[in-house]
Amino acid sequence: MTQFTKAWITVFLCMTLLACSRKEAPNEVGEMATVATADVSASKKLAGAKEKNTVGDDELNAASKVQQLSSNAMTYTDSERKFIRSASLQFAVKDVYQSALALEDMVAAHSGFVIKNNITSTSQMSEKYPNADGNIVDIREYAVSATLIVRVPSQRTQEFLRAIASQIEFLDNRNFEARDAQFELLQQKLNITRLQEQQNALAQMPQKNADVEQRAGVIAMRGETLSMRDESRIMQKKFEDEVAFSTLTLNIYQTNKVRKFEYVDVHNLILKNRPGFFQRVASSLSFGWYQGLDLLITLLKVWPLYVLFAVFFFARRLLNLKRRSRKAPSDKSE
């Protein structure tokens, strides 16, 4: 084999190797791009899964709150029984003032009404100290709570309780009660019927031949009967109203907050701006002088007393002189 042939074989082998390397490079880039795309899609799927889990947790929390506010005592119905429903709840909210307004709107949306809304702010701890500006810094921790008493139609009580679950951050306690009032209502109806019959019987009693005392007694009995009948009717209406509208007591509160106050230290300001020692001494002497003049003027206002005192003094002295002059001759005669 000649040298020329060996050179051609060497060149051919180098060109073959270069062609193979060029073909393999795009494949490697394609593989890297495929891997990167797969990683991006995997991360997107993971992020989507996390978002779905977060949404799922929120839904589970909301469902749990709604479940906590559900009770058969608020939903059970019976054509023969009349229930007086009541409930009391205590729970934490984000902001008491905003939640109180939101609860009032929910009550109105469910055809109810609010009979009490009391919000209080209580100071838990306070610390005061002076700062470099001569002011007083007051750091105070306070708690805000509210009590709402609302009346909601009994048929919509459970619906209202589910609606207020959106305001609850943490439920401390809840108490549901459904008191059967059918016998109390029946008792009031029987009382009204009995008292009405008594009133009719008293009205039909003959009073033409009765004397004045008997007539007065019958009138008094009719008055008492009518009064008792009216009271029974009022009690019946009260029971019917309690059956128609549930009474709910909502005690809400929020996490304690800290507020920083800053105000002028008046005492320190007075100490800094009061006059010097000698000026205060001069002011005191001047004040005492004018006080003495005022006292003298006040004493001069009662000069008639001094005149009376002088008259009394001289009159007494004259009497003493006369007594001495009378005693003197008698002593000489002896």
C-alpha positions as YAML, in Angstrom:
chain: A
units: angstrom
residues:
- id: 1
  name: MET
  ca: [0.00, 0.00, 0.00]
- id: 2
  name: THR
  ca: [1.40, 3.30, -1.05]
- id: 3
  name: GLN
  ca: [1.62, 6.39, 1.12]
- id: 4
  name: PHE
  ca: [-0.96, 8.15, -1.04]
- id: 5
  name: THR
  ca: [-3.47, 5.41, -0.40]
- id: 6
  name: LYS
  ca: [-2.83, 5.52, 3.36]
- id: 7
  name: ALA
  ca: [-3.43, 9.28, 3.37]
- id: 8
  name: TRP
  ca: [-6.77, 8.88, 1.57]
- id: 9
  name: ILE
  ca: [-7.86, 6.20, 4.06]
- id: 10
  name: THR
  ca: [-6.94, 8.46, 7.00]
- id: 11
  name: VAL
  ca: [-8.89, 11.42, 5.56]
- id: 12
  name: PHE
  ca: [-11.91, 9.15, 4.91]
- id: 13
  name: LEU
  ca: [-11.92, 7.85, 8.49]
- id: 14
  name: CYS
  ca: [-11.72, 11.42, 9.94]
- id: 15
  name: MET
  ca: [-14.63, 12.59, 7.79]
- id: 16
  name: THR
  ca: [-16.67, 9.57, 8.87]
- id: 17
  name: LEU
  ca: [-16.04, 10.29, 12.57]
- id: 18
  name: LEU
  ca: [-16.98, 13.98, 12.13]
- id: 19
  name: ALA
  ca: [-20.25, 13.03, 10.41]
- id: 20
  name: CYS
  ca: [-21.18, 10.62, 13.22]
- id: 21
  name: SER
  ca: [-20.44, 13.22, 15.90]
- id: 22
  name: ARG
  ca: [-22.64, 15.79, 14.10]
- id: 23
  name: LYS
  ca: [-25.52, 13.32, 13.92]
- id: 24
  name: GLU
  ca: [-25.24, 12.42, 17.63]
- id: 25
  name: ALA
  ca: [-25.16, 16.08, 18.83]
- id: 26
  name: PRO
  ca: [-28.74, 16.99, 17.73]
- id: 27
  name: ASN
  ca: [-29.99, 13.80, 19.34]
- id: 28
  name: GLU
  ca: [-28.37, 14.76, 22.63]
- id: 29
  name: VAL
  ca: [-29.88, 18.25, 22.47]
- id: 30
  name: GLY
  ca: [-33.25, 16.76, 21.69]
- id: 31
  name: GLU
  ca: [-32.96, 14.41, 24.60]
- id: 32
  name: MET
  ca: [-32.02, 17.30, 26.94]
- id: 33
  name: ALA
  ca: [-34.97, 19.36, 25.69]
- id: 34
  name: THR
  ca: [-37.28, 16.40, 26.21]
- id: 35
  name: VAL
  ca: [-36.01, 15.94, 29.78]
- id: 36
  name: ALA
  ca: [-36.44, 19.66, 30.53]
- id: 37
  name: THR
  ca: [-39.98, 19.64, 29.13]
- id: 38
  name: ALA
  ca: [-40.77, 16.60, 31.22]
- id: 39
  name: ASP
  ca: [-39.41, 18.34, 34.34]
- id: 40
  name: VAL
  ca: [-41.47, 21.48, 33.66]
- id: 41
  name: SER
  ca: [-44.63, 19.47, 33.08]
- id: 42
  name: ALA
  ca: [-43.95, 17.48, 36.25]
- id: 43
  name: SER
  ca: [-43.46, 20.66, 38.29]
- id: 44
  name: LYS
  ca: [-46.67, 22.11, 36.83]
- id: 45
  name: LYS
  ca: [-48.53, 18.95, 37.75]
- id: 46
  name: LEU
  ca: [-47.07, 19.09, 41.28]
- id: 47
  name: ALA
  ca: [-48.03, 22.78, 41.68]
- id: 48
  name: GLY
  ca: [-51.51, 22.01, 40.38]
- id: 49
  name: ALA
  ca: [-51.78, 19.15, 42.83]
- id: 50
  name: LYS
  ca: [-50.75, 21.44, 45.70]
- id: 51
  name: GLU
  ca: [-53.29, 24.05, 44.67]
- id: 52
  name: LYS
  ca: [-55.96, 21.40, 44.46]
- id: 53
  name: ASN
  ca: [-54.98, 20.15, 47.91]
- id: 54
  name: THR
  ca: [-55.15, 23.70, 49.32]
- id: 55
  name: VAL
  ca: [-58.58, 24.27, 47.82]
- id: 56
  name: GLY
  ca: [-59.60, 20.90, 49.11]
- id: 57
  name: ASP
  ca: [-58.42, 21.78, 52.64]
- id: 58
  name: ASP
  ca: [-60.40, 25.04, 52.59]
- id: 59
  name: GLU
  ca: [-63.46, 23.19, 51.43]
- id: 60
  name: LEU
  ca: [-62.95, 20.58, 54.14]
- id: 61
  name: ASN
  ca: [-62.59, 23.31, 56.79]
- id: 62
  name: ALA
  ca: [-65.76, 25.02, 55.58]
- id: 63
  name: ALA
  ca: [-67.60, 21.71, 55.50]
- id: 64
  name: SER
  ca: [-66.35, 20.93, 59.01]
- id: 65
  name: LYS
  ca: [-67.60, 24.27, 60.34]
- id: 66
  name: VAL
  ca: [-70.99, 23.73, 58.74]
- id: 67
  name: GLN
  ca: [-71.11, 20.24, 60.24]
- id: 68
  name: GLN
  ca: [-70.26, 21.63, 63.68]
- id: 69
  name: LEU
  ca: [-73.27, 23.96, 63.45]
- id: 70
  name: SER
  ca: [-75.69, 21.25, 62.37]
- id: 71
  name: SER
  ca: [-78.11, 19.64, 64.79]
- id: 72
  name: ASN
  ca: [-81.33, 17.68, 64.58]
- id: 73
  name: ALA
  ca: [-82.69, 19.92, 67.32]
- id: 74
  name: MET
  ca: [-82.88, 22.75, 64.79]
- id: 75
  name: THR
  ca: [-84.50, 20.75, 61.98]
- id: 76
  name: TYR
  ca: [-86.86, 18.18, 63.53]
- id: 77
  name: THR
  ca: [-90.52, 18.83, 62.79]
- id: 78
  name: ASP
  ca: [-93.72, 17.16, 63.94]
- id: 79
  name: SER
  ca: [-97.24, 18.10, 63.02]
- id: 80
  name: GLU
  ca: [-98.46, 17.46, 66.58]
- id: 81
  name: ARG
  ca: [-95.58, 19.03, 68.49]
- id: 82
  name: LYS
  ca: [-94.53, 22.65, 68.84]
- id: 83
  name: PHE
  ca: [-90.87, 23.30, 69.62]
- id: 84
  name: ILE
  ca: [-89.30, 26.38, 71.16]
- id: 85
  name: ARG
  ca: [-85.81, 26.40, 69.66]
- id: 86
  name: SER
  ca: [-82.84, 28.24, 71.14]
- id: 87
  name: ALA
  ca: [-79.09, 28.16, 70.67]
- id: 88
  name: SER
  ca: [-75.98, 29.76, 72.11]
- id: 89
  name: LEU
  ca: [-72.61, 29.88, 70.37]
- id: 90
  name: GLN
  ca: [-69.19, 31.21, 71.27]
- id: 91
  name: PHE
  ca: [-66.59, 31.50, 68.53]
- id: 92
  name: ALA
  ca: [-63.57, 33.51, 67.40]
- id: 93
  name: VAL
  ca: [-63.65, 35.83, 64.39]
- id: 94
  name: LYS
  ca: [-61.09, 37.91, 62.51]
- id: 95
  name: ASP
  ca: [-62.63, 41.28, 63.37]
- id: 96
  name: VAL
  ca: [-65.47, 41.70, 65.84]
- id: 97
  name: TYR
  ca: [-66.89, 44.90, 64.36]
- id: 98
  name: GLN
  ca: [-66.96, 43.60, 60.79]
- id: 99
  name: SER
  ca: [-68.36, 40.23, 61.85]
- id: 100
  name: ALA
  ca: [-71.09, 41.89, 63.94]
- id: 101
  name: LEU
  ca: [-72.23, 43.88, 60.90]
- id: 102
  name: ALA
  ca: [-72.03, 40.79, 58.69]
- id: 103
  name: LEU
  ca: [-74.10, 38.76, 61.18]
- id: 104
  name: GLU
  ca: [-76.74, 41.50, 61.30]
- id: 105
  name: ASP
  ca: [-76.95, 41.41, 57.49]
- id: 106
  name: MET
  ca: [-77.31, 37.62, 57.57]
- id: 107
  name: VAL
  ca: [-80.10, 37.88, 60.13]
- id: 108
  name: ALA
  ca: [-81.97, 40.34, 57.92]
- id: 109
  name: ALA
  ca: [-81.40, 38.11, 54.86]
- id: 110
  name: HIS
  ca: [-83.08, 35.23, 56.72]
- id: 111
  name: SER
  ca: [-86.12, 37.35, 57.71]
- id: 112
  name: GLY
  ca: [-84.99, 37.73, 61.32]
- id: 113
  name: PHE
  ca: [-84.20, 40.67, 63.57]
- id: 114
  name: VAL
  ca: [-81.59, 41.67, 66.15]
- id: 115
  name: ILE
  ca: [-82.68, 42.42, 69.71]
- id: 116
  name: LYS
  ca: [-79.22, 43.03, 71.20]
- id: 117
  name: ASN
  ca: [-75.79, 44.00, 69.89]
- id: 118
  name: ASN
  ca: [-73.28, 44.81, 72.61]
- id: 119
  name: ILE
  ca: [-69.57, 45.30, 71.76]
- id: 120
  name: THR
  ca: [-67.03, 45.87, 74.53]
- id: 121
  name: SER
  ca: [-63.29, 46.56, 74.55]
- id: 122
  name: THR
  ca: [-61.40, 45.54, 77.69]
- id: 123
  name: SER
  ca: [-57.82, 46.56, 78.50]
- id: 124
  name: GLN
  ca: [-55.75, 43.55, 79.48]
- id: 125
  name: MET
  ca: [-52.32, 45.10, 80.15]
- id: 126
  name: SER
  ca: [-50.81, 48.58, 79.90]
- id: 127
  name: GLU
  ca: [-47.25, 49.87, 80.15]
- id: 128
  name: LYS
  ca: [-46.24, 53.56, 80.21]
- id: 129
  name: TYR
  ca: [-42.77, 55.10, 79.86]
- id: 130
  name: PRO
  ca: [-41.30, 58.48, 78.81]
- id: 131
  name: ASN
  ca: [-39.42, 58.84, 75.55]
- id: 132
  name: ALA
  ca: [-36.68, 61.21, 74.39]
- id: 133
  name: ASP
  ca: [-39.17, 63.80, 73.10]
- id: 134
  name: GLY
  ca: [-40.63, 64.35, 76.54]
- id: 135
  name: ASN
  ca: [-43.84, 62.48, 75.70]
- id: 136
  name: ILE
  ca: [-45.47, 59.52, 77.38]
- id: 137
  name: VAL
  ca: [-45.69, 56.28, 75.38]
- id: 138
  name: ASP
  ca: [-48.57, 54.03, 76.39]
- id: 139
  name: ILE
  ca: [-48.52, 50.48, 74.99]
- id: 140
  name: ARG
  ca: [-51.79, 48.74, 75.71]
- id: 141
  name: GLU
  ca: [-53.13, 45.25, 75.04]
- id: 142
  name: TYR
  ca: [-56.89, 45.02, 74.72]
- id: 143
  name: ALA
  ca: [-59.53, 42.43, 73.90]
- id: 144
  name: VAL
  ca: [-62.68, 43.08, 71.87]
- id: 145
  name: SER
  ca: [-65.80, 40.93, 72.25]
- id: 146
  name: ALA
  ca: [-69.46, 41.20, 71.37]
- id: 147
  name: THR
  ca: [-72.77, 39.62, 72.31]
- id: 148
  name: LEU
  ca: [-75.57, 39.43, 69.77]
- id: 149
  name: ILE
  ca: [-79.05, 38.11, 70.52]
- id: 150
  name: VAL
  ca: [-81.06, 37.51, 67.37]
- id: 151
  name: ARG
  ca: [-84.45, 36.06, 66.45]
- id: 152
  name: VAL
  ca: [-84.69, 33.96, 63.30]
- id: 153
  name: PRO
  ca: [-87.70, 32.05, 61.91]
- id: 154
  name: SER
  ca: [-87.56, 28.49, 63.20]
- id: 155
  name: GLN
  ca: [-87.83, 27.02, 59.72]
- id: 156
  name: ARG
  ca: [-84.70, 28.93, 58.62]
- id: 157
  name: THR
  ca: [-82.61, 28.50, 61.77]
- id: 158
  name: GLN
  ca: [-80.40, 25.73, 60.41]
- id: 159
  name: GLU
  ca: [-79.92, 27.66, 57.18]
- id: 160
  name: PHE
  ca: [-78.83, 30.72, 59.17]
- id: 161
  name: LEU
  ca: [-76.39, 28.68, 61.26]
- id: 162
  name: ARG
  ca: [-74.79, 27.31, 58.12]
- id: 163
  name: ALA
  ca: [-74.49, 30.84, 56.73]
- id: 164
  name: ILE
  ca: [-72.61, 32.18, 59.76]
- id: 165
  name: ALA
  ca: [-70.01, 29.43, 59.45]
- id: 166
  name: SER
  ca: [-68.12, 31.72, 57.05]
- id: 167
  name: GLN
  ca: [-67.44, 34.12, 59.95]
- id: 168
  name: ILE
  ca: [-66.10, 31.49, 62.35]
- id: 169
  name: GLU
  ca: [-62.37, 31.15, 62.87]
- id: 170
  name: PHE
  ca: [-62.61, 28.76, 65.80]
- id: 171
  name: LEU
  ca: [-65.72, 27.40, 67.50]
- id: 172
  name: ASP
  ca: [-65.36, 27.27, 71.29]
- id: 173
  name: ASN
  ca: [-68.73, 25.83, 72.19]
- id: 174
  name: ARG
  ca: [-72.28, 25.62, 70.97]
- id: 175
  name: ASN
  ca: [-75.51, 24.62, 72.67]
- id: 176
  name: PHE
  ca: [-78.76, 23.76, 70.86]
- id: 177
  name: GLU
  ca: [-82.10, 23.22, 72.56]
- id: 178
  name: ALA
  ca: [-85.56, 22.34, 71.26]
- id: 179
  name: ARG
  ca: [-88.16, 22.45, 74.05]
- id: 180
  name: ASP
  ca: [-91.51, 20.83, 73.38]
- id: 181
  name: ALA
  ca: [-94.19, 23.43, 74.17]
- id: 182
  name: GLN
  ca: [-97.31, 21.62, 72.96]
- id: 183
  name: PHE
  ca: [-98.66, 21.05, 76.48]
- id: 184
  name: GLU
  ca: [-97.98, 24.64, 77.54]
- id: 185
  name: LEU
  ca: [-99.87, 25.91, 74.50]
- id: 186
  name: LEU
  ca: [-102.72, 23.50, 75.19]
- id: 187
  name: GLN
  ca: [-102.86, 24.66, 78.81]
- id: 188
  name: GLN
  ca: [-103.14, 28.29, 77.75]
- id: 189
  name: LYS
  ca: [-105.90, 27.50, 75.27]
- id: 190
  name: LEU
  ca: [-107.87, 25.59, 77.92]
- id: 191
  name: ASN
  ca: [-107.41, 28.45, 80.38]
- id: 192
  name: ILE
  ca: [-108.75, 30.93, 77.86]
- id: 193
  name: THR
  ca: [-111.78, 28.73, 77.12]
- id: 194
  name: ARG
  ca: [-112.53, 28.18, 80.80]
- id: 195
  name: LEU
  ca: [-112.20, 31.85, 81.69]
- id: 196
  name: GLN
  ca: [-114.38, 32.85, 78.75]
- id: 197
  name: GLU
  ca: [-117.11, 30.48, 79.95]
- id: 198
  name: GLN
  ca: [-116.87, 31.91, 83.46]
- id: 199
  name: GLN
  ca: [-117.17, 35.41, 82.10]
- id: 200
  name: ASN
  ca: [-120.24, 34.47, 80.06]
- id: 201
  name: ALA
  ca: [-121.83, 32.78, 83.10]
- id: 202
  name: LEU
  ca: [-121.25, 35.86, 85.25]
- id: 203
  name: ALA
  ca: [-122.69, 38.09, 82.55]
- id: 204
  name: GLN
  ca: [-125.90, 36.01, 82.43]
- id: 205
  name: MET
  ca: [-126.48, 36.08, 86.19]
- id: 206
  name: PRO
  ca: [-129.72, 37.95, 87.06]
- id: 207
  name: GLN
  ca: [-128.96, 41.14, 88.93]
- id: 208
  name: LYS
  ca: [-132.33, 42.87, 88.99]
- id: 209
  name: ASN
  ca: [-133.31, 41.63, 92.46]
- id: 210
  name: ALA
  ca: [-129.74, 41.59, 93.85]
- id: 211
  name: ASP
  ca: [-128.57, 44.20, 96.27]
- id: 212
  name: VAL
  ca: [-125.68, 46.58, 95.73]
- id: 213
  name: GLU
  ca: [-123.07, 44.41, 97.42]
- id: 214
  name: GLN
  ca: [-123.96, 41.38, 95.31]
- id: 215
  name: ARG
  ca: [-123.80, 43.42, 92.13]
- id: 216
  name: ALA
  ca: [-120.45, 44.87, 93.15]
- id: 217
  name: GLY
  ca: [-119.14, 41.37, 93.85]
- id: 218
  name: VAL
  ca: [-120.31, 40.06, 90.49]
- id: 219
  name: ILE
  ca: [-118.68, 43.01, 88.71]
- id: 220
  name: ALA
  ca: [-115.42, 42.45, 90.57]
- id: 221
  name: MET
  ca: [-115.43, 38.74, 89.69]
- id: 222
  name: ARG
  ca: [-116.06, 39.55, 86.03]
- id: 223
  name: GLY
  ca: [-113.16, 42.00, 86.08]
- id: 224
  name: GLU
  ca: [-110.80, 39.43, 87.58]
- id: 225
  name: THR
  ca: [-111.96, 36.82, 85.07]
- id: 226
  name: LEU
  ca: [-111.38, 39.15, 82.13]
- id: 227
  name: SER
  ca: [-107.93, 40.04, 83.47]
- id: 228
  name: MET
  ca: [-106.96, 36.39, 83.83]
- id: 229
  name: ARG
  ca: [-108.29, 35.66, 80.34]
- id: 230
  name: ASP
  ca: [-106.21, 38.48, 78.84]
- id: 231
  name: GLU
  ca: [-103.09, 37.24, 80.63]
- id: 232
  name: SER
  ca: [-103.67, 33.75, 79.25]
- id: 233
  name: ARG
  ca: [-104.06, 35.16, 75.75]
- id: 234
  name: ILE
  ca: [-100.81, 37.08, 76.13]
- id: 235
  name: MET
  ca: [-99.02, 33.95, 77.32]
- id: 236
  name: GLN
  ca: [-100.42, 32.02, 74.37]
- id: 237
  name: LYS
  ca: [-99.18, 34.68, 71.93]
- id: 238
  name: LYS
  ca: [-95.79, 34.62, 73.65]
- id: 239
  name: PHE
  ca: [-95.49, 30.85, 73.26]
- id: 240
  name: GLU
  ca: [-96.57, 31.07, 69.63]
- id: 241
  name: ASP
  ca: [-93.95, 33.74, 68.98]
- id: 242
  name: GLU
  ca: [-91.24, 31.65, 70.64]
- id: 243
  name: VAL
  ca: [-92.27, 28.69, 68.51]
- id: 244
  name: ALA
  ca: [-92.26, 30.76, 65.30]
- id: 245
  name: PHE
  ca: [-88.87, 32.44, 65.96]
- id: 246
  name: SER
  ca: [-85.78, 30.82, 67.41]
- id: 247
  name: THR
  ca: [-83.64, 32.78, 69.87]
- id: 248
  name: LEU
  ca: [-79.90, 32.67, 69.18]
- id: 249
  name: THR
  ca: [-77.18, 34.10, 71.42]
- id: 250
  name: LEU
  ca: [-73.90, 34.70, 69.60]
- id: 251
  name: ASN
  ca: [-70.80, 35.46, 71.68]
- id: 252
  name: ILE
  ca: [-67.91, 36.46, 69.43]
- id: 253
  name: TYR
  ca: [-64.37, 37.59, 70.15]
- id: 254
  name: GLN
  ca: [-61.07, 38.17, 68.38]
- id: 255
  name: THR
  ca: [-57.40, 37.74, 69.22]
- id: 256
  name: ASN
  ca: [-55.99, 40.42, 71.50]
- id: 257
  name: LYS
  ca: [-54.55, 43.48, 69.82]
- id: 258
  name: VAL
  ca: [-51.83, 45.91, 70.88]
- id: 259
  name: ARG
  ca: [-52.12, 49.65, 70.37]
- id: 260
  name: LYS
  ca: [-49.48, 52.32, 70.94]
- id: 261
  name: PHE
  ca: [-50.53, 55.73, 72.27]
- id: 262
  name: GLU
  ca: [-48.25, 58.76, 72.56]
- id: 263
  name: TYR
  ca: [-49.26, 61.94, 74.33]
- id: 264
  name: VAL
  ca: [-47.61, 64.97, 75.96]
- id: 265
  name: ASP
  ca: [-46.26, 64.61, 79.49]
- id: 266
  name: VAL
  ca: [-47.99, 67.64, 81.03]
- id: 267
  name: HIS
  ca: [-46.26, 67.33, 84.41]
- id: 268
  name: ASN
  ca: [-42.81, 67.28, 82.80]
- id: 269
  name: LEU
  ca: [-43.78, 70.19, 80.55]
- id: 270
  name: ILE
  ca: [-44.82, 72.25, 83.59]
- id: 271
  name: LEU
  ca: [-41.56, 71.51, 85.38]
- id: 272
  name: LYS
  ca: [-39.53, 72.60, 82.37]
- id: 273
  name: ASN
  ca: [-41.42, 75.83, 81.80]
- id: 274
  name: ARG
  ca: [-41.90, 77.04, 85.39]
- id: 275
  name: PRO
  ca: [-39.99, 80.22, 86.49]
- id: 276
  name: GLY
  ca: [-36.62, 80.22, 88.28]
- id: 277
  name: PHE
  ca: [-35.95, 80.27, 92.01]
- id: 278
  name: PHE
  ca: [-35.54, 84.04, 92.54]
- id: 279
  name: GLN
  ca: [-38.51, 84.79, 90.32]
- id: 280
  name: ARG
  ca: [-40.61, 82.40, 92.35]
- id: 281
  name: VAL
  ca: [-39.40, 84.04, 95.61]
- id: 282
  name: ALA
  ca: [-40.34, 87.50, 94.33]
- id: 283
  name: SER
  ca: [-43.69, 86.18, 93.18]
- id: 284
  name: SER
  ca: [-44.32, 84.63, 96.61]
- id: 285
  name: LEU
  ca: [-43.45, 87.87, 98.44]
- id: 286
  name: SER
  ca: [-45.69, 89.85, 96.12]
- id: 287
  name: PHE
  ca: [-48.47, 87.34, 96.57]
- id: 288
  name: GLY
  ca: [-48.12, 87.49, 100.38]
- id: 289
  name: TRP
  ca: [-48.15, 91.30, 100.36]
- id: 290
  name: TYR
  ca: [-51.35, 91.44, 98.35]
- id: 291
  name: GLN
  ca: [-52.89, 88.74, 100.52]
- id: 292
  name: GLY
  ca: [-52.08, 90.83, 103.60]
- id: 293
  name: LEU
  ca: [-53.70, 93.91, 102.01]
- id: 294
  name: ASP
  ca: [-56.76, 91.87, 101.15]
- id: 295
  name: LEU
  ca: [-56.95, 90.66, 104.76]
- id: 296
  name: LEU
  ca: [-56.68, 94.23, 106.04]
- id: 297
  name: ILE
  ca: [-59.45, 95.36, 103.71]
- id: 298
  name: THR
  ca: [-61.60, 92.46, 104.87]
- id: 299
  name: LEU
  ca: [-61.04, 93.43, 108.51]
- id: 300
  name: LEU
  ca: [-61.96, 97.07, 107.76]
- id: 301
  name: LYS
  ca: [-65.27, 95.91, 106.39]
- id: 302
  name: VAL
  ca: [-66.40, 94.93, 109.92]
- id: 303
  name: TRP
  ca: [-65.52, 98.29, 111.59]
- id: 304
  name: PRO
  ca: [-68.94, 98.52, 113.36]
- id: 305
  name: LEU
  ca: [-67.89, 95.57, 115.48]
- id: 306
  name: TYR
  ca: [-64.81, 97.44, 116.58]
- id: 307
  name: VAL
  ca: [-66.95, 100.44, 117.59]
- id: 308
  name: LEU
  ca: [-69.29, 98.24, 119.61]
- id: 309
  name: PHE
  ca: [-66.33, 96.56, 121.26]
- id: 310
  name: ALA
  ca: [-64.85, 99.97, 122.19]
- id: 311
  name: VAL
  ca: [-68.17, 101.25, 123.60]
- id: 312
  name: PHE
  ca: [-68.56, 98.09, 125.62]
- id: 313
  name: PHE
  ca: [-65.00, 98.40, 126.91]
- id: 314
  name: PHE
  ca: [-65.35, 102.06, 128.02]
- id: 315
  name: ALA
  ca: [-68.79, 101.50, 129.56]
- id: 316
  name: ARG
  ca: [-67.46, 98.66, 131.63]
- id: 317
  name: ARG
  ca: [-64.52, 100.72, 132.73]
- id: 318
  name: LEU
  ca: [-66.80, 103.58, 133.86]
- id: 319
  name: LEU
  ca: [-68.89, 101.17, 135.87]
- id: 320
  name: ASN
  ca: [-65.81, 99.84, 137.61]
- id: 321
  name: LEU
  ca: [-64.69, 103.42, 138.46]
- id: 322
  name: LYS
  ca: [-68.10, 104.27, 139.97]
- id: 323
  name: ARG
  ca: [-68.01, 101.15, 142.09]
- id: 324
  name: ARG
  ca: [-64.59, 102.03, 143.41]
- id: 325
  name: SER
  ca: [-65.65, 105.61, 144.20]
- id: 326
  name: ARG
  ca: [-68.61, 104.35, 146.21]
- id: 327
  name: LYS
  ca: [-66.51, 101.98, 148.22]
- id: 328
  name: ALA
  ca: [-63.85, 104.59, 149.01]
- id: 329
  name: PRO
  ca: [-66.04, 106.92, 151.38]
- id: 330
  name: SER
  ca: [-67.35, 103.95, 153.28]
- id: 331
  name: ASP
  ca: [-63.80, 102.86, 153.99]
- id: 332
  name: LYS
  ca: [-62.86, 106.33, 155.28]
- id: 333
  name: SER
  ca: [-65.86, 106.55, 157.66]
- id: 334
  name: GLU
  ca: [-64.87, 103.35, 159.32]
...
